[in-house]
């Protein structure tokens, strides 16, 4: 291919000087199909970094779904008032440079986007090869970089001269070359003027080049869970992309990325608002393979409607279970034997456990029903079948749900349920910041000073413990200290059998409340409240509240003993 600067000595200056580096302008977006030649500028923009305008290098997709080069990420700073999860890479963050977002992102949420990196790498390789081919010497064009004001006939607000080049290989190849040279600002348009060939030649060059690029990258746009084209692609913190529905399926079984086994930080109830789709992949698919995408969406729709009716979750109205905790059940009623057998035979081994509601406390839209509306999906780990058909089953809590509709199937309850998950880690952090930042931070204050004190001080435990403004980590330490004290005092509810069944007291604030609620002798309706809480901080606060109550009761009990 040929490349000659055209009477413009300043043509080689970097586009960085033109593009305001602190606030990338959002791409003029169109989600419709793109024509190889007419939309060449727009197609090349898909490969450009909104920040530096060069073709994306090591692209990183942010939690807001926008992508930019790794080296174009803003400098990170320490994020204050966060104690959970507080891993090193979450304590560092930066303000999102995209005007549509402007949120704080944790560095740990921003890995190189594996799919985009691969796709754009292939595009570059293919274009490098094409530039040396015979075709690429055809289709000579003059390219003029113009902002949208100039194109609309309004005098440009920037008085720099426009950058102009004569390049060959058709519009697509030439515009990409302009971007590679740093002469095409992300938000600028290009005026193409054919020099030697007829327009027809250029269009056929662009058409066949785009086909080559699509063929070369097609396999990279398949999801590794469903092996089909990405449908509503979502990129995880580890940089791997899956269909949104496939992430739901992954999270039903595990919280690890199926490719790299790192923990997924996306809440599985992922609404598009909480976890926006990967915008660049969405644009690539809708712009460059609209037919394949439409066929994929149609197939997914059919698959969904072929699924069992909407009341597809078997429900056992019995007791309170918690995620990650075991529940042991003795199954003797014939209807539940049938239910369990079906769960085992289907290979899915799951059913929902909901708490009996004898007082018929109103459950939202469900009304005064005989069960509580929040439950836990249980996975059958072990089953011991007795000769008379009864069985003992050991289950483990997988995830929480809320019942939307319910009915009866062969005597047992079935329901349409909605999975309940915690808010995202980013929202959790924001919550902690908002709840702890105005509190006076008294680092010397220790919960134990107040509640661990022997009763003969003659004063009731001080209520100054500001549970509402304590950090997640302080609450966790407060709870853990209570368990240690109770253990030292050989509290009967912490018998070794309890540890054998439920394991050691977890230090993870996300897990502790489930364990605590499983072992603490307090009312089930009180513990039930945990199931509807979607923040680690709120659940810990509830546990700490129980402890505070217990401790003050114990204190008065002891005080009375001393008094007599
Ligand atoms: Zn953002
Ligand atoms: Zn960049
Ligand atoms: Zn998929
Ligand atoms: Zn991964």
Coordinates of C-alpha atoms and ligand atoms in Angstrom, one line a residue:
X1 CA 0.0 0.0 0.0
X2 CA 1.1 3.6 -0.5
X3 CA 1.1 6.4 1.9
X4 CA 2.1 9.9 1.2
X5 CA 1.5 13.0 3.3
X6 CA -0.4 15.6 1.3
X7 CA 0.7 19.2 1.5
X8 CA 0.2 19.2 5.2
X9 CA 3.4 19.2 7.2
X10 CA 1.6 18.9 10.5
X11 CA 0.0 15.7 9.5
X12 CA 2.2 13.6 11.7
X13 CA 1.4 15.2 15.0
X14 CA -0.3 12.8 17.3
X15 CA -4.0 12.7 17.6
X16 CA -3.7 12.9 21.3
X17 CA -3.2 16.6 21.0
X18 CA -6.6 16.9 19.3
X19 CA -8.6 14.6 21.6
X20 CA -9.2 15.9 25.1
X21 CA -7.5 13.2 27.1
X22 CA -9.5 13.6 30.3
X23 CA -13.0 13.2 28.9
X24 CA -13.4 10.9 25.9
X25 CA -16.4 11.9 23.9
X26 CA -18.9 9.0 23.6
X27 CA -18.9 7.4 20.2
X28 CA -21.6 8.5 17.8
X29 CA -23.4 5.3 18.3
X30 CA -25.5 3.4 16.0
X31 CA -26.5 -0.2 16.7
X32 CA -27.7 -0.9 13.2
X33 CA -26.0 -3.0 10.6
X34 CA -22.9 -1.4 9.1
X35 CA -21.9 -1.3 5.4
X36 CA -18.3 -2.1 4.7
X37 CA -17.7 0.9 2.5
X38 CA -20.3 3.6 3.4
X39 CA -19.8 3.0 7.1
X40 CA -16.0 2.5 6.9
X41 CA -15.3 5.3 9.3
X42 CA -17.7 3.9 11.9
X43 CA -16.3 0.4 11.5
X44 CA -12.7 1.7 12.1
X45 CA -14.0 3.6 15.2
X46 CA -15.0 0.2 16.7
X47 CA -11.3 -0.7 16.8
X48 CA -10.2 2.7 18.2
X49 CA -9.6 3.7 21.8
X50 CA -11.9 6.6 22.8
X51 CA -9.1 7.9 24.9
X52 CA -6.0 7.9 22.7
X53 CA -7.6 7.3 19.3
X54 CA -5.1 4.7 18.3
X55 CA -6.3 1.1 17.6
X56 CA -7.1 -0.4 21.0
X57 CA -4.0 -2.0 22.6
X58 CA -4.6 -4.4 25.4
X59 CA -8.2 -3.3 25.7
X60 CA -9.8 -3.3 29.2
X61 CA -13.5 -3.4 29.6
X62 CA -14.7 -1.4 32.6
X63 CA -17.7 -2.5 34.8
X64 CA -19.7 0.2 33.0
X65 CA -19.2 -1.8 29.7
X66 CA -16.9 0.8 28.1
X67 CA -13.5 -0.2 26.8
X68 CA -10.2 1.6 26.5
X69 CA -6.5 0.6 26.3
X70 CA -4.9 -0.6 29.5
X71 CA -2.3 2.1 29.3
X72 CA -5.1 4.7 28.9
X73 CA -6.7 3.9 32.3
X74 CA -6.5 6.9 34.6
X75 CA -4.0 6.8 37.5
X76 CA -5.4 5.0 40.5
X77 CA -5.8 6.3 44.0
X78 CA -6.6 4.8 47.3
X79 CA -10.4 4.4 47.9
X80 CA -11.3 5.6 51.4
X81 CA -13.7 4.0 53.9
X82 CA -13.8 0.5 52.5
X83 CA -13.1 -2.4 54.7
X84 CA -14.8 -5.2 52.7
X85 CA -13.7 -7.0 50.7
X86 CA -10.7 -4.8 50.9
X87 CA -8.4 -6.9 48.7
X88 CA -5.4 -5.0 47.5
X89 CA -6.7 -4.6 44.0
X90 CA -10.1 -3.3 45.2
X91 CA -8.6 -0.7 47.5
X92 CA -7.1 1.1 44.5
X93 CA -9.5 2.7 42.1
X94 CA -10.0 5.5 39.6
X95 CA -12.7 7.8 38.4
X96 CA -14.2 6.4 35.1
X97 CA -13.2 8.7 32.2
X98 CA -16.4 8.0 30.3
X99 CA -18.8 10.8 30.5
X100 CA -21.8 8.4 30.6
X101 CA -20.4 6.8 33.7
X102 CA -18.0 8.9 35.9
X103 CA -18.2 6.3 38.7
X104 CA -15.4 5.0 40.8
X105 CA -14.1 1.7 39.5
X106 CA -11.9 -0.7 41.5
X107 CA -8.6 -1.6 39.8
X108 CA -9.5 -5.3 40.5
X109 CA -12.5 -5.0 38.3
X110 CA -10.5 -4.0 35.2
X111 CA -8.6 -6.8 33.5
X112 CA -7.6 -7.0 29.9
X113 CA -10.7 -8.0 27.9
X114 CA -9.6 -11.4 26.5
X115 CA -12.2 -11.4 23.7
X116 CA -11.6 -7.9 22.4
X117 CA -7.8 -8.4 22.7
X118 CA -8.0 -11.5 20.6
X119 CA -10.5 -10.0 18.0
X120 CA -8.6 -6.8 17.6
X121 CA -5.3 -8.6 17.4
X122 CA -6.6 -10.7 14.6
X123 CA -7.9 -7.6 12.8
X124 CA -4.5 -6.0 13.0
X125 CA -2.8 -9.1 11.7
X126 CA -5.2 -9.5 8.8
X127 CA -4.8 -5.8 7.9
X128 CA -1.0 -6.0 8.1
X129 CA -1.2 -8.9 5.6
X130 CA -3.7 -7.2 3.4
X131 CA -1.6 -4.0 3.2
X132 CA 1.2 -6.0 1.5
X133 CA -1.2 -7.7 -1.0
X134 CA -1.7 -6.7 -4.7
X135 CA -5.3 -5.5 -4.0
X136 CA -4.1 -3.1 -1.4
X137 CA -2.3 -1.0 -4.1
X138 CA -5.7 -0.3 -5.7
X139 CA -8.4 1.9 -4.4
X140 CA -6.4 5.1 -3.9
X141 CA -8.2 7.7 -1.8
X142 CA -7.7 11.1 -0.3
X143 CA -8.8 11.1 3.3
X144 CA -9.6 14.3 5.2
X145 CA -10.1 14.2 8.9
X146 CA -13.0 16.5 9.8
X147 CA -15.0 17.1 13.0
X148 CA -18.7 16.8 12.8
X149 CA -19.1 20.6 13.0
X150 CA -17.1 21.0 9.9
X151 CA -19.0 18.3 8.1
X152 CA -22.3 20.0 9.0
X153 CA -21.0 23.2 7.5
X154 CA -20.3 25.0 10.8
X155 CA -16.8 26.5 11.1
X156 CA -14.7 24.2 13.3
X157 CA -14.3 25.3 16.9
X158 CA -10.8 24.0 16.7
X159 CA -8.7 26.1 14.5
X160 CA -6.1 23.5 13.7
X161 CA -5.7 22.5 10.1
X162 CA -7.3 19.3 9.0
X163 CA -5.1 16.3 8.5
X164 CA -5.1 14.9 5.1
X165 CA -3.6 11.8 3.6
X166 CA -3.6 9.8 0.3
X167 CA -3.8 6.1 1.0
X168 CA -4.7 3.0 -0.9
X169 CA -6.5 -0.3 -0.3
X170 CA -10.1 1.1 0.0
X171 CA -11.8 3.1 2.7
X172 CA -11.7 0.6 5.5
X173 CA -8.0 -0.2 5.1
X174 CA -7.0 3.5 4.6
X175 CA -9.1 4.8 7.6
X176 CA -7.5 2.1 9.8
X177 CA -4.1 3.2 8.6
X178 CA -4.9 6.8 9.5
X179 CA -5.8 5.7 13.0
X180 CA -2.7 3.6 13.3
X181 CA -0.6 6.7 12.4
X182 CA -2.4 8.6 15.1
X183 CA -4.0 11.0 12.6
X184 CA -7.6 10.2 13.1
X185 CA -9.2 11.4 16.3
X186 CA -11.8 9.1 17.7
X187 CA -14.7 11.5 17.4
X188 CA -13.7 12.8 14.0
X189 CA -15.2 11.9 10.7
X190 CA -13.4 11.3 7.4
X191 CA -14.1 12.7 4.0
X192 CA -13.1 10.2 1.4
X193 CA -12.3 11.3 -2.2
X194 CA -11.5 8.6 -4.7
X195 CA -8.4 9.4 -6.8
X196 CA -7.7 6.7 -9.3
X197 CA -10.3 3.9 -9.1
X198 CA -14.0 4.1 -9.7
X199 CA -16.2 4.0 -6.7
X200 CA -17.3 0.4 -7.6
X201 CA -13.8 -0.9 -7.2
X202 CA -13.4 0.7 -3.8
X203 CA -16.7 -0.8 -2.6
X204 CA -15.7 -4.3 -3.7
X205 CA -12.3 -3.9 -2.0
X206 CA -14.0 -2.9 1.3
X207 CA -16.7 -5.6 1.0
X208 CA -14.2 -8.4 0.5
X209 CA -11.8 -7.1 3.2
X210 CA -14.6 -6.9 5.7
X211 CA -15.7 -10.5 4.9
X212 CA -12.1 -11.6 5.5
X213 CA -12.0 -9.9 8.8
X214 CA -15.4 -11.3 9.8
X215 CA -14.3 -14.9 8.9
X216 CA -11.1 -14.5 10.7
X217 CA -12.7 -13.3 14.0
X218 CA -15.9 -15.3 14.0
X219 CA -14.8 -18.1 16.3
X220 CA -13.7 -15.6 18.9
X221 CA -17.2 -14.2 19.2
X222 CA -18.6 -17.5 20.6
X223 CA -19.4 -17.9 24.2
X224 CA -17.4 -20.7 26.0
X225 CA -20.5 -21.9 27.9
X226 CA -23.1 -22.3 25.1
X227 CA -20.7 -22.4 22.1
X228 CA -22.9 -19.9 20.2
X229 CA -22.5 -16.3 19.3
X230 CA -22.5 -14.0 22.4
X231 CA -26.0 -13.0 23.2
X232 CA -26.0 -9.9 25.5
X233 CA -22.3 -10.3 26.3
X234 CA -21.1 -9.5 29.8
X235 CA -17.4 -9.3 30.6
X236 CA -16.3 -10.4 34.1
X237 CA -13.7 -8.8 36.3
X238 CA -11.2 -11.4 35.1
X239 CA -11.7 -10.2 31.5
X240 CA -13.7 -13.2 30.2
X241 CA -16.9 -12.7 28.3
X242 CA -20.1 -14.8 28.4
X243 CA -23.7 -14.4 27.4
X244 CA -25.7 -12.8 30.3
X245 CA -27.9 -15.9 30.5
X246 CA -24.8 -18.2 30.5
X247 CA -23.5 -16.3 33.5
X248 CA -26.8 -17.0 35.3
X249 CA -26.2 -20.7 34.5
X250 CA -22.6 -20.6 35.8
X251 CA -23.6 -18.9 39.0
X252 CA -26.3 -21.6 39.7
X253 CA -23.4 -24.0 40.3
X254 CA -20.4 -22.0 41.3
X255 CA -19.0 -18.6 41.7
X256 CA -15.9 -19.3 39.7
X257 CA -15.1 -18.2 36.1
X258 CA -15.3 -21.4 34.0
X259 CA -12.2 -20.3 32.1
X260 CA -9.8 -19.0 34.6
X261 CA -11.4 -20.2 37.9
X262 CA -11.1 -16.7 39.5
X263 CA -14.1 -15.7 41.6
X264 CA -16.8 -13.9 39.7
X265 CA -17.8 -10.6 41.4
X266 CA -20.9 -10.1 39.3
X267 CA -24.2 -10.5 41.2
X268 CA -26.0 -13.2 39.3
X269 CA -29.3 -11.3 39.4
X270 CA -27.4 -9.0 37.1
X271 CA -29.7 -6.5 35.7
X272 CA -28.4 -4.8 32.6
X273 CA -28.3 -1.6 34.8
X274 CA -26.1 -3.1 37.5
X275 CA -23.8 -4.9 35.1
X276 CA -24.0 -3.3 31.7
X277 CA -23.2 -5.4 28.6
X278 CA -19.9 -5.1 26.9
X279 CA -20.8 -2.2 24.6
X280 CA -18.0 -2.7 22.1
X281 CA -18.8 -6.4 21.5
X282 CA -22.5 -5.5 21.3
X283 CA -21.7 -3.0 18.6
X284 CA -19.4 -5.4 16.7
X285 CA -22.1 -8.0 16.7
X286 CA -25.0 -5.8 15.7
X287 CA -23.0 -3.8 13.2
X288 CA -21.1 -6.6 11.5
X289 CA -23.1 -9.8 11.9
X290 CA -26.7 -8.7 12.3
X291 CA -28.2 -11.8 10.6
X292 CA -26.3 -14.3 12.8
X293 CA -27.2 -12.3 15.9
X294 CA -30.9 -12.3 15.0
X295 CA -30.8 -16.0 14.4
X296 CA -29.1 -16.5 17.7
X297 CA -31.7 -14.5 19.6
X298 CA -34.5 -16.3 17.9
X299 CA -33.0 -19.7 18.8
X300 CA -32.7 -18.6 22.4
X301 CA -36.3 -17.5 22.5
X302 CA -37.5 -20.9 21.3
X303 CA -35.3 -22.7 23.8
X304 CA -36.8 -20.7 26.6
X305 CA -40.4 -21.3 25.6
X306 CA -39.6 -25.0 25.3
X307 CA -38.6 -25.1 28.9
X308 CA -40.9 -26.5 31.5
X309 CA -43.8 -24.4 32.5
X310 CA -43.1 -21.4 34.6
X311 CA -43.9 -23.1 37.8
X312 CA -40.7 -25.1 37.4
X313 CA -39.2 -25.1 40.9
X314 CA -40.2 -27.9 43.4
X315 CA -40.8 -26.4 46.8
X316 CA -40.5 -28.1 50.2
X317 CA -42.4 -26.1 52.9
X318 CA -40.6 -27.1 56.0
X319 CA -37.7 -25.2 57.7
X320 CA -35.2 -22.4 57.4
X321 CA -32.1 -23.1 55.4
X322 CA -29.2 -20.8 54.5
X323 CA -26.8 -20.5 51.6
X324 CA -23.6 -22.5 52.0
X325 CA -25.0 -24.3 55.1
X326 CA -26.1 -27.9 55.3
X327 CA -29.7 -28.9 56.0
X328 CA -30.5 -32.5 57.0
X329 CA -33.9 -33.9 56.2
X330 CA -35.9 -36.9 56.9
X331 CA -38.2 -37.5 54.0
X332 CA -41.2 -39.7 54.8
X333 CA -44.3 -38.1 53.2
X334 CA -45.1 -39.7 49.9
X335 CA -45.4 -36.4 48.1
X336 CA -42.0 -35.3 49.1
X337 CA -40.5 -38.7 48.3
X338 CA -41.8 -38.2 44.8
X339 CA -40.4 -34.7 44.7
X340 CA -36.9 -35.8 45.9
X341 CA -36.9 -38.7 43.5
X342 CA -37.7 -36.4 40.6
X343 CA -35.0 -34.0 41.6
X344 CA -32.5 -36.9 41.6
X345 CA -33.7 -38.5 38.4
X346 CA -33.6 -35.2 36.5
X347 CA -29.9 -35.0 37.4
X348 CA -30.4 -31.4 38.7
X349 CA -30.7 -32.6 42.4
X350 CA -32.2 -29.3 43.5
X351 CA -35.3 -28.1 45.2
X352 CA -36.4 -25.0 47.0
X353 CA -36.7 -24.9 50.8
X354 CA -39.2 -22.5 52.3
X355 CA -40.2 -21.8 55.9
X356 CA -43.7 -22.7 57.2
X357 CA -45.7 -19.6 58.0
X358 CA -48.2 -20.9 60.6
X359 CA -49.5 -17.4 61.5
X360 CA -50.1 -16.6 57.9
X361 CA -48.2 -13.4 58.0
X362 CA -48.9 -11.6 54.8
X363 CA -46.2 -12.2 52.1
X364 CA -46.4 -9.2 49.8
X365 CA -48.4 -9.9 46.6
X366 CA -48.7 -13.6 47.5
X367 CA -51.0 -12.6 50.4
X368 CA -51.6 -14.6 53.6
X369 CA -50.1 -17.8 52.5
X370 CA -48.9 -20.7 54.6
X371 CA -45.2 -20.2 53.8
X372 CA -42.7 -17.4 53.8
X373 CA -41.8 -16.0 50.4
X374 CA -38.0 -16.1 50.6
X375 CA -36.3 -19.4 50.4
X376 CA -33.1 -21.2 49.7
X377 CA -32.3 -23.6 46.8
X378 CA -30.9 -26.8 48.2
X379 CA -28.6 -29.2 46.4
X380 CA -28.9 -32.8 47.4
X381 CA -25.4 -34.0 48.4
X382 CA -26.1 -37.4 49.9
X383 CA -29.2 -39.6 50.1
X384 CA -29.6 -42.6 52.3
X385 CA -32.6 -44.6 51.2
X386 CA -34.2 -46.8 53.8
X387 CA -35.9 -50.2 52.8
X388 CA -39.4 -48.8 53.5
X389 CA -39.0 -45.9 51.1
X390 CA -38.2 -43.2 53.6
X391 CA -34.9 -41.5 53.2
X392 CA -32.4 -39.3 54.9
X393 CA -30.9 -36.6 52.8
X394 CA -28.1 -34.2 53.3
X395 CA -28.3 -31.0 51.4
X396 CA -26.4 -27.8 51.0
X397 CA -27.8 -24.3 50.5
X398 CA -26.9 -23.0 47.0
X399 CA -28.7 -19.7 46.5
X400 CA -31.6 -17.6 47.7
X401 CA -34.9 -17.0 45.9
X402 CA -38.2 -15.3 46.2
X403 CA -41.4 -16.9 45.2
X404 CA -43.3 -15.0 42.5
X405 CA -46.1 -17.5 41.8
X406 CA -47.0 -20.8 43.2
X407 CA -49.1 -23.9 42.5
X408 CA -49.3 -27.6 43.3
X409 CA -48.0 -30.6 41.4
X410 CA -48.8 -34.1 42.6
X411 CA -49.4 -32.9 46.1
X412 CA -46.2 -30.8 46.6
X413 CA -45.8 -27.1 46.0
X414 CA -44.1 -25.8 42.8
X415 CA -43.3 -22.2 42.1
X416 CA -42.0 -19.6 39.8
X417 CA -39.0 -18.2 41.6
X418 CA -36.7 -15.2 41.2
X419 CA -33.1 -15.6 42.3
X420 CA -32.1 -13.2 45.1
X421 CA -28.5 -12.1 45.2
X422 CA -26.4 -9.5 46.9
X423 CA -25.8 -6.2 45.4
X424 CA -22.5 -5.9 43.4
X425 CA -19.2 -5.5 45.2
X426 CA -19.0 -2.0 43.9
X427 CA -22.5 -1.2 45.4
X428 CA -21.4 -2.9 48.6
X429 CA -18.4 -0.7 48.8
X430 CA -20.4 2.4 48.1
X431 CA -22.9 1.5 50.8
X432 CA -20.0 1.0 53.3
X433 CA -18.6 4.4 52.3
X434 CA -21.9 6.2 52.8
X435 CA -22.6 4.5 56.1
X436 CA -19.3 4.8 57.7
X437 CA -17.8 8.1 56.4
X438 CA -19.8 10.5 58.5
X439 CA -19.3 8.5 61.6
X440 CA -16.7 9.6 64.0
X441 CA -13.9 7.2 63.6
X442 CA -12.7 6.1 67.0
X443 CA -10.1 3.5 66.3
X444 CA -9.4 2.9 70.0
X445 CA -13.0 1.9 70.6
X446 CA -13.4 -1.8 70.9
X447 CA -16.7 -3.6 71.2
X448 CA -15.1 -5.9 73.7
X449 CA -14.4 -3.1 76.1
X450 CA -18.1 -2.7 76.5
X451 CA -19.6 -6.1 76.2
X452 CA -16.8 -8.3 77.4
X453 CA -16.5 -6.4 80.7
X454 CA -17.3 -8.3 83.8
X455 CA -20.7 -7.4 85.3
X456 CA -19.4 -6.1 88.7
X457 CA -18.6 -2.8 87.1
X458 CA -22.0 -1.9 88.3
X459 CA -23.0 -0.3 85.1
X460 CA -25.1 -1.9 82.3
X461 CA -23.3 -2.4 79.0
X462 CA -23.1 0.9 77.2
X463 CA -25.3 1.3 74.2
X464 CA -22.7 3.5 72.6
X465 CA -21.8 0.7 70.3
X466 CA -22.7 2.4 67.0
X467 CA -23.7 -0.6 65.0
X468 CA -25.1 1.6 62.3
X469 CA -21.8 3.3 61.5
X470 CA -19.4 0.4 62.1
X471 CA -17.3 -0.8 59.1
X472 CA -17.9 -4.3 57.8
X473 CA -14.6 -5.4 59.2
X474 CA -15.2 -4.0 62.7
X475 CA -18.6 -5.7 62.7
X476 CA -17.0 -8.9 61.7
X477 CA -14.4 -8.6 64.5
X478 CA -17.1 -7.8 67.0
X479 CA -19.1 -11.0 65.9
X480 CA -16.0 -13.2 65.9
X481 CA -15.0 -12.0 69.4
X482 CA -18.4 -12.9 70.7
X483 CA -18.1 -16.4 69.3
X484 CA -14.6 -16.8 70.9
X485 CA -16.0 -15.7 74.3
X486 CA -19.0 -18.0 74.0
X487 CA -16.8 -20.8 73.1
X488 CA -14.5 -20.1 76.1
X489 CA -17.6 -20.1 78.3
X490 CA -18.7 -23.4 76.8
X491 CA -22.0 -22.1 75.6
X492 CA -24.2 -25.2 75.0
X493 CA -25.2 -24.0 71.5
X494 CA -21.6 -24.2 70.5
X495 CA -21.3 -27.9 71.3
X496 CA -18.7 -29.8 69.2
X497 CA -21.5 -31.4 67.3
X498 CA -22.5 -28.0 66.0
X499 CA -19.0 -27.6 64.6
X500 CA -19.1 -31.0 63.1
X501 CA -22.3 -30.2 61.3
X502 CA -21.8 -26.6 60.3
X503 CA -18.0 -26.2 60.3
X504 CA -15.8 -23.7 62.0
X505 CA -16.9 -20.1 62.4
X506 CA -16.1 -18.5 59.0
X507 CA -14.1 -15.3 59.0
X508 CA -15.6 -14.1 55.7
X509 CA -18.2 -11.4 56.4
X510 CA -20.2 -12.8 53.5
X511 CA -20.4 -16.2 55.0
X512 CA -20.5 -15.5 58.7
X513 CA -24.2 -14.6 59.0
X514 CA -25.3 -17.8 57.4
X515 CA -23.2 -19.9 59.8
X516 CA -24.3 -17.8 62.8
X517 CA -28.0 -18.0 61.9
X518 CA -27.6 -21.8 61.6
X519 CA -26.2 -22.2 65.1
X520 CA -27.7 -19.4 67.1
X521 CA -30.7 -20.4 69.3
X522 CA -33.0 -17.5 68.4
X523 CA -36.4 -17.4 66.7
X524 CA -36.7 -18.6 63.1
X525 CA -38.7 -15.6 62.1
X526 CA -35.9 -13.3 63.3
X527 CA -33.3 -15.3 61.4
X528 CA -35.5 -15.4 58.3
X529 CA -35.0 -11.6 57.9
X530 CA -31.4 -12.4 56.7
X531 CA -32.7 -14.1 53.6
X532 CA -34.1 -10.9 52.1
X533 CA -31.1 -8.8 52.9
X534 CA -28.9 -8.2 49.8
X535 CA -25.9 -6.6 51.4
X536 CA -23.1 -8.2 53.5
X537 CA -22.9 -5.1 55.7
X538 CA -26.7 -5.2 56.5
X539 CA -26.6 -8.9 57.3
X540 CA -23.6 -8.4 59.6
X541 CA -25.3 -5.5 61.3
X542 CA -28.3 -7.7 62.0
X543 CA -26.1 -10.4 63.5
X544 CA -24.3 -7.8 65.6
X545 CA -27.7 -6.5 66.8
X546 CA -28.6 -10.0 68.0
X547 CA -25.3 -10.3 69.9
X548 CA -25.9 -6.9 71.5
X549 CA -29.3 -8.0 72.6
X550 CA -28.1 -11.3 73.9
X551 CA -25.2 -9.6 75.8
X552 CA -27.4 -7.0 77.5
X553 CA -29.8 -9.7 78.5
X554 CA -27.0 -11.8 79.9
X555 CA -25.6 -8.8 81.7
X556 CA -28.9 -8.1 83.5
X557 CA -29.3 -11.8 84.3
X558 CA -25.8 -11.7 85.8
X559 CA -26.4 -8.4 87.6
X560 CA -29.5 -9.8 89.3
X561 CA -27.5 -12.8 90.5
X562 CA -24.9 -10.5 92.0
X563 CA -27.5 -8.3 93.5
X564 CA -29.1 -11.1 95.5
Ligands
LIG1 ZN1 -17.2 3.5 33.9
LIG2 ZN1 -5.9 4.1 24.3
LIG3 ZN1 -23.4 -18.2 26.1
LIG4 ZN1 -12.2 -15.6 33.9

